[in-house]
Amino acid sequence: MACIVMKFGGTSVADIERIRHVATRVKREVDAGHSVAVVVSAMAGATNQLVENVRSAARLYDLREYDAIVSSGENVTAGLLSVILQDMGVAARSWQGWQIPIVTDEAHGSARILEIRSEELRHRLENGEVAVVAGFQGLEPNRNRITTLGRGGSDTSAVALAAALKADRCDIYTDVDGVYTSDPRIVKGARKLDRVTYEEMLEMASQGAKVLQTRSVEMAMKHHVPVQVRSTFEERPGTLVVDEEEIVEKAVVSGVTYSRDEAKITLRNVPDRPGVAASIFGPLADSAINVDMIVQNISPDTKTTDMTFTVSRSDLDRAVGVLESRRDELGYADLSAEEDVVKVSVIGVGMRSHAGVAQQMFQALASRGINIQVITTSEIKVSVLIEEAFLELALRSLHTAYGLDAT
Amino acid sequence: MACIVMKFGGTSVADIERIRHVATRVKREVDAGHSVAVVVSAMAGATNQLVENVRSAARLYDLREYDAIVSSGENVTAGLLSVILQDMGVAARSWQGWQIPIVTDEAHGSARILEIRSEELRHRLENGEVAVVAGFQGLEPNRNRITTLGRGGSDTSAVALAAALKADRCDIYTDVDGVYTSDPRIVKGARKLDRVTYEEMLEMASQGAKVLQTRSVEMAMKHHVPVQVRSTFEERPGTLVVDEEEIVEKAVVSGVTYSRDEAKITLRNVPDRPGVAASIFGPLADSAINVDMIVQNISPDTKTTDMTFTVSRSDLDRAVGVLESRRDELGYADLSAEEDVVKVSVIGVGMRSHAGVAQQMFQALASRGINIQVITTSEIKVSVLIEEAFLELALRSLHTAYGLDAT
């Protein structure tokens, strides 16, 4: 008898019929003798509607109230799934974040889980009751106000719960049937991966693959929670996310991802003095603008430097505003901003032991006439910024170049 | 500086624009120097949608889950009103039932409030923060599961909160501007009452006037909470619900109400032996069917009795089922059920000191050819059951007969 956490996203619980289908999947695990905790998202569209209501209420709003409002969608799904499970003869009850409680820090709107008091839950699971837990929400340390974990937070709720319960498996049910080598809507030959390492999954999530929330992967890696990404609607097995040691044949590259949420800013002829980077990026950080890729070119002749970096598209206007307001202080000659860029990344733990992966990428792109604007690398990833028009061509070329195409 | 509880119903908070309007009314009281707690219902339609979801999930459902689901609508309104108040520069925070807590008994779906821990709230009110409280909900004594107070429960939340805070006023804002002598949609000459006693209001609420929930009036009477029913959308004063001593000129009849939610059952030739009433009404009570008016006619010749009584229309089929399943045991000759009946009541504390009120009612109805099927009376009320077709005629005739028409 195993202990299993099952997580169902918004499209999987979009209406009563789909929740009924989810209940049959839960019942099957219960009938197989397993202890089951289920984590649910809000019904598809419900959270967006609530967020829209908050935004039309006020331009600037108290994040504590935002959390109190937007967390209600998950409570509804948890209650409905419990009702349906009971109707099928499966003992079940719903749990809201404060009832367990799932204690988080005070960062309303994007809180981190600190502790899950799982004794009562574990006791009930052992007695055969299914715990249906509202995802995405928690309780701040004073235990009076609701927090939320940020978009996609239900994945994190599920992994954290699996860690607290020392569950044997955490199954993330979604509308795709696993993790793919690339986006199958663009790359025809994209293949579902049977296994992927936590580190690869983490890079894929942060480099644009939307299948799991980044924080949930970090947490799974930290607590060694065996995660499986699989389809709510189809029966076949999904993709296991596991420790590197559990993968015998490590691919050099296991995936090619992309992100369209990129915008490029270039400052030309910035006086090249110590601390110039801090003087540019400090004010951006103060305005809660995340900077991703950064390139600095120094012209020794003019004693100035060109600084190029990327931000998320939704932050571009604000970033430009911050930099223009400090133009005199920063002393740059020219500021340019571009939105028609995308980031393409190749990811694989095999890179650690293989040289030439980046070189292969640059050649594949060059052979198609694709110009690289910015490059960043990590131990298991190479990312390049290119013009958006070349996105599909780049993905297909790289997928083929690294031998990932399905045969 | 007074302490005021303001309650806004579903139509008053139906969308963001209306919540904004509610916020201006709250702000006005704050600007006048008052401490203000606001109790809100769910946005109009939201609770019905949730109830419909629960019902389509399962025919029989766990009321604890029902409560967890349907209470979410009020949480959303409380959060949105807080956001808008803050945006107007008014300090405010939302409070869900479990956060205060509002402790109730365990009767999920129709719980009664046992205690409101109002120290923290009072402290904050005194410091100028508006408390925006989600109505209709509470927490059962073990303090882990959400309860709801039954339909219209937000009125009760408001009055209970006013009692706990020892508030100077409890203003119930709604889509009508007060309590009327009769339904103005039917009786043209119906007048708004400036004042009405708790007892009259209680009879009016339980005899069909939908302006306040019965329990909220009981609670206001018990704790001497001065309640005012008034319009959210218009400025003029509403109706004060007060102790009898505060009304100098007591009308003999202050209102004529009606209820269409009536069905009549007649059992003919029931053997007339001791305990026959118990044998009929016991099984109905066991099936949670409320019986209202009862008439028993004894025929000394045949040693049988005819028993006529009313139930709510939604209970009729179930009531008939219960009685038919016990036909042999009860020994009646014939069972008939009718739905085309209504109950009309005249209410007034002045009845206590005036004879002939009932007689006046019977005469007024007889003069219009309206047949009375069943009669019940209390100290301050006379109710009659008549054929539904005569409802409007009966209301208008009685309104005129008791001199209630506006001049």
Short mmCIF file of C-alpha atoms in Angstrom, two decimals, chain A residues 56-259:
data_model
loop_
_atom_site.label_atom_id
_atom_site.label_comp_id
_atom_site.label_asym_id
_atom_site.label_seq_id
_atom_site.Cartn_x
_atom_site.Cartn_y
_atom_site.Cartn_z
CA SER A 56 -11.17 46.35 -11.90
CA ALA A 57 -11.76 47.12 -8.20
CA ALA A 58 -8.53 49.11 -7.89
CA ARG A 59 -5.37 49.72 -9.86
CA LEU A 60 -3.19 49.17 -6.81
CA TYR A 61 -4.49 46.63 -4.35
CA ASP A 62 -3.60 45.04 -1.04
CA LEU A 63 -2.06 41.65 -1.84
CA ARG A 64 -3.55 40.23 1.38
CA GLU A 65 -7.01 40.96 0.03
CA TYR A 66 -6.00 39.67 -3.41
CA ASP A 67 -5.02 36.37 -1.78
CA ALA A 68 -8.26 36.18 0.22
CA ILE A 69 -10.24 36.66 -2.98
CA VAL A 70 -8.38 34.55 -5.55
CA SER A 71 -7.93 31.56 -3.22
CA SER A 72 -11.68 30.93 -3.26
CA GLY A 73 -11.66 29.09 -6.59
CA GLU A 74 -9.63 26.15 -5.23
CA ASN A 75 -11.96 25.84 -2.22
CA VAL A 76 -14.91 25.31 -4.54
CA THR A 77 -13.16 22.58 -6.55
CA ALA A 78 -11.98 20.78 -3.39
CA GLY A 79 -15.53 20.73 -2.02
CA LEU A 80 -17.07 19.54 -5.28
CA LEU A 81 -14.55 16.73 -5.76
CA SER A 82 -15.18 15.59 -2.15
CA VAL A 83 -18.94 15.55 -2.74
CA ILE A 84 -18.52 13.48 -5.90
CA LEU A 85 -16.08 11.05 -4.28
CA GLN A 86 -18.49 10.53 -1.38
CA ASP A 87 -21.27 9.95 -3.89
CA MET A 88 -19.10 7.18 -5.40
CA GLY A 89 -18.72 5.61 -1.98
CA VAL A 90 -15.20 6.90 -1.34
CA ALA A 91 -14.62 8.53 2.07
CA ALA A 92 -13.29 12.03 1.44
CA ARG A 93 -13.12 15.52 2.87
CA SER A 94 -11.94 18.85 1.55
CA TRP A 95 -9.12 20.80 3.20
CA GLN A 96 -8.53 24.50 2.79
CA GLY A 97 -5.02 25.83 3.42
CA TRP A 98 -5.85 27.22 6.88
CA GLN A 99 -7.51 23.99 7.98
CA ILE A 100 -4.42 21.80 7.64
CA PRO A 101 -2.63 24.29 8.02
CA ILE A 102 -0.17 24.85 5.18
CA VAL A 103 2.03 27.54 6.72
CA THR A 104 3.85 29.90 4.36
CA ASP A 105 5.94 33.03 4.66
CA GLU A 106 4.29 36.45 4.46
CA ALA A 107 5.02 37.12 0.78
CA HIS A 108 1.38 37.50 -0.23
CA GLY A 109 0.77 36.73 -3.90
CA SER A 110 3.88 34.55 -4.21
CA ALA A 111 4.37 32.95 -0.79
CA ARG A 112 6.71 30.05 -0.08
CA ILE A 113 5.57 27.06 1.92
CA LEU A 114 7.39 26.79 5.27
CA GLU A 115 5.61 23.87 6.92
CA ILE A 116 2.71 21.51 6.43
CA ARG A 117 1.16 20.14 9.63
CA SER A 118 0.31 16.75 8.19
CA GLU A 119 -0.31 14.60 11.34
CA GLU A 120 -4.11 14.75 11.17
CA LEU A 121 -4.07 14.27 7.41
CA ARG A 122 -1.77 11.26 7.64
CA HIS A 123 -3.92 9.70 10.34
CA ARG A 124 -7.03 10.05 8.16
CA LEU A 125 -5.26 8.82 5.02
CA GLU A 126 -4.22 5.71 6.93
CA ASN A 127 -7.87 5.19 7.81
CA GLY A 128 -8.82 5.24 4.16
CA GLU A 129 -10.15 8.79 3.85
CA VAL A 130 -9.11 10.74 0.76
CA ALA A 131 -7.84 14.24 1.56
CA VAL A 132 -8.88 16.72 -1.12
CA VAL A 133 -6.62 19.73 -0.65
CA ALA A 134 -7.18 23.17 -2.16
CA GLY A 135 -3.97 23.98 -4.02
CA PHE A 136 -2.27 27.35 -4.52
CA GLN A 137 -3.00 28.59 -0.97
CA GLY A 138 -1.58 28.70 2.52
CA LEU A 139 -1.65 30.63 5.78
CA GLU A 140 0.95 33.22 6.86
CA PRO A 141 2.90 32.61 10.09
CA ASN A 142 0.47 34.57 12.30
CA ARG A 143 -2.12 32.09 11.08
CA ASN A 144 -4.85 34.57 10.38
CA ARG A 145 -4.48 35.59 6.75
CA ILE A 146 -4.61 33.53 3.59
CA THR A 147 -1.61 33.53 1.24
CA THR A 148 -1.29 32.29 -2.33
CA LEU A 149 1.74 30.74 -3.96
CA GLY A 150 1.69 32.51 -7.32
CA ARG A 151 0.47 31.22 -10.66
CA GLY A 152 0.87 27.48 -11.07
CA GLY A 153 1.23 27.23 -7.30
CA SER A 154 -0.90 24.11 -7.07
CA ASP A 155 2.04 22.09 -8.45
CA THR A 156 4.07 23.34 -5.50
CA SER A 157 1.24 22.54 -3.08
CA ALA A 158 1.21 18.98 -4.39
CA VAL A 159 4.96 18.42 -4.18
CA ALA A 160 5.17 20.03 -0.74
CA LEU A 161 2.33 17.84 0.49
CA ALA A 162 4.03 14.75 -0.99
CA ALA A 163 7.23 15.72 0.83
CA ALA A 164 5.37 16.27 4.14
CA LEU A 165 3.53 12.96 3.82
CA LYS A 166 6.69 11.20 2.59
CA ALA A 167 4.50 10.02 -0.28
CA ASP A 168 5.71 7.31 -2.61
CA ARG A 169 4.62 9.28 -5.70
CA CYS A 170 3.40 12.69 -6.70
CA ASP A 171 1.40 12.47 -9.93
CA ILE A 172 0.77 15.75 -11.72
CA TYR A 173 -2.25 15.24 -13.99
CA THR A 174 -2.54 17.81 -16.74
CA ASP A 175 -3.78 18.33 -20.29
CA VAL A 176 -0.54 17.07 -21.86
CA ASP A 177 0.66 13.52 -21.39
CA GLY A 178 4.20 14.26 -20.28
CA VAL A 179 7.34 16.28 -20.84
CA TYR A 180 8.41 16.53 -24.47
CA THR A 181 11.80 17.06 -26.11
CA SER A 182 10.28 20.23 -27.56
CA ASP A 183 6.89 21.84 -28.18
CA PRO A 184 4.99 19.27 -30.33
CA ARG A 185 2.82 22.06 -31.78
CA ILE A 186 5.95 23.43 -33.46
CA VAL A 187 8.35 20.51 -33.74
CA LYS A 188 6.67 17.58 -35.48
CA GLY A 189 9.31 15.08 -34.38
CA ALA A 190 9.07 16.00 -30.67
CA ARG A 191 9.04 12.91 -28.43
CA LYS A 192 7.68 12.35 -24.97
CA LEU A 193 10.49 11.68 -22.49
CA ASP A 194 10.10 8.64 -20.23
CA ARG A 195 12.37 10.16 -17.64
CA VAL A 196 13.96 13.50 -17.02
CA THR A 197 16.20 14.63 -14.16
CA TYR A 198 15.11 17.24 -11.62
CA GLU A 199 17.82 19.57 -12.86
CA GLU A 200 16.76 19.27 -16.49
CA MET A 201 13.13 19.75 -15.52
CA LEU A 202 14.08 22.81 -13.50
CA GLU A 203 15.90 24.35 -16.44
CA MET A 204 13.07 23.44 -18.79
CA ALA A 205 10.50 25.03 -16.46
CA SER A 206 12.52 28.19 -16.05
CA GLN A 207 13.37 28.32 -19.77
CA GLY A 208 9.77 28.37 -20.89
CA ALA A 209 8.34 24.83 -20.74
CA LYS A 210 4.99 25.38 -19.00
CA VAL A 211 4.37 21.84 -17.83
CA LEU A 212 5.48 22.36 -14.20
CA GLN A 213 5.99 25.40 -12.02
CA THR A 214 9.69 26.06 -11.35
CA ARG A 215 9.30 26.13 -7.57
CA SER A 216 7.57 22.79 -7.52
CA VAL A 217 10.56 21.22 -9.28
CA GLU A 218 13.02 22.87 -6.86
CA MET A 219 11.03 21.45 -3.99
CA ALA A 220 10.79 17.99 -5.55
CA MET A 221 14.55 17.99 -6.11
CA LYS A 222 15.28 19.11 -2.56
CA HIS A 223 13.04 16.46 -0.97
CA HIS A 224 13.60 13.73 -3.59
CA VAL A 225 9.87 13.51 -4.34
CA PRO A 226 9.30 11.22 -7.35
CA VAL A 227 7.11 13.31 -9.65
CA GLN A 228 5.22 12.00 -12.64
CA VAL A 229 3.68 14.31 -15.24
CA ARG A 230 0.78 12.57 -16.96
CA SER A 231 -2.51 13.12 -18.78
CA THR A 232 -5.86 13.39 -17.01
CA PHE A 233 -7.63 12.32 -20.15
CA GLU A 234 -5.45 9.48 -21.47
CA GLU A 235 -4.29 6.28 -19.86
CA ARG A 236 -0.70 5.93 -21.00
CA PRO A 237 2.21 6.55 -18.61
CA GLY A 238 3.69 10.04 -18.47
CA THR A 239 7.15 11.37 -17.73
CA LEU A 240 8.96 10.59 -14.48
CA VAL A 241 11.03 13.36 -12.93
CA VAL A 242 13.80 11.67 -10.94
CA ASP A 243 17.29 11.93 -9.49
CA GLU A 244 20.10 11.82 -12.03
CA GLU A 245 21.34 8.49 -10.65
CA GLU A 246 18.10 6.86 -11.69
CA ILE A 247 18.75 7.57 -15.35
CA VAL A 248 21.25 5.17 -16.86
CA GLU A 249 21.61 6.53 -20.37
CA LYS A 250 21.93 10.24 -20.08
CA ALA A 251 21.14 12.20 -23.24
CA VAL A 252 23.57 15.01 -24.02
CA VAL A 253 20.58 17.18 -24.83
CA SER A 254 17.14 16.11 -23.61
CA GLY A 255 15.08 19.10 -24.63
CA VAL A 256 14.87 22.27 -26.69
CA THR A 257 12.70 24.95 -25.08
CA TYR A 258 11.76 28.51 -25.85
CA SER A 259 10.27 31.58 -24.27
#
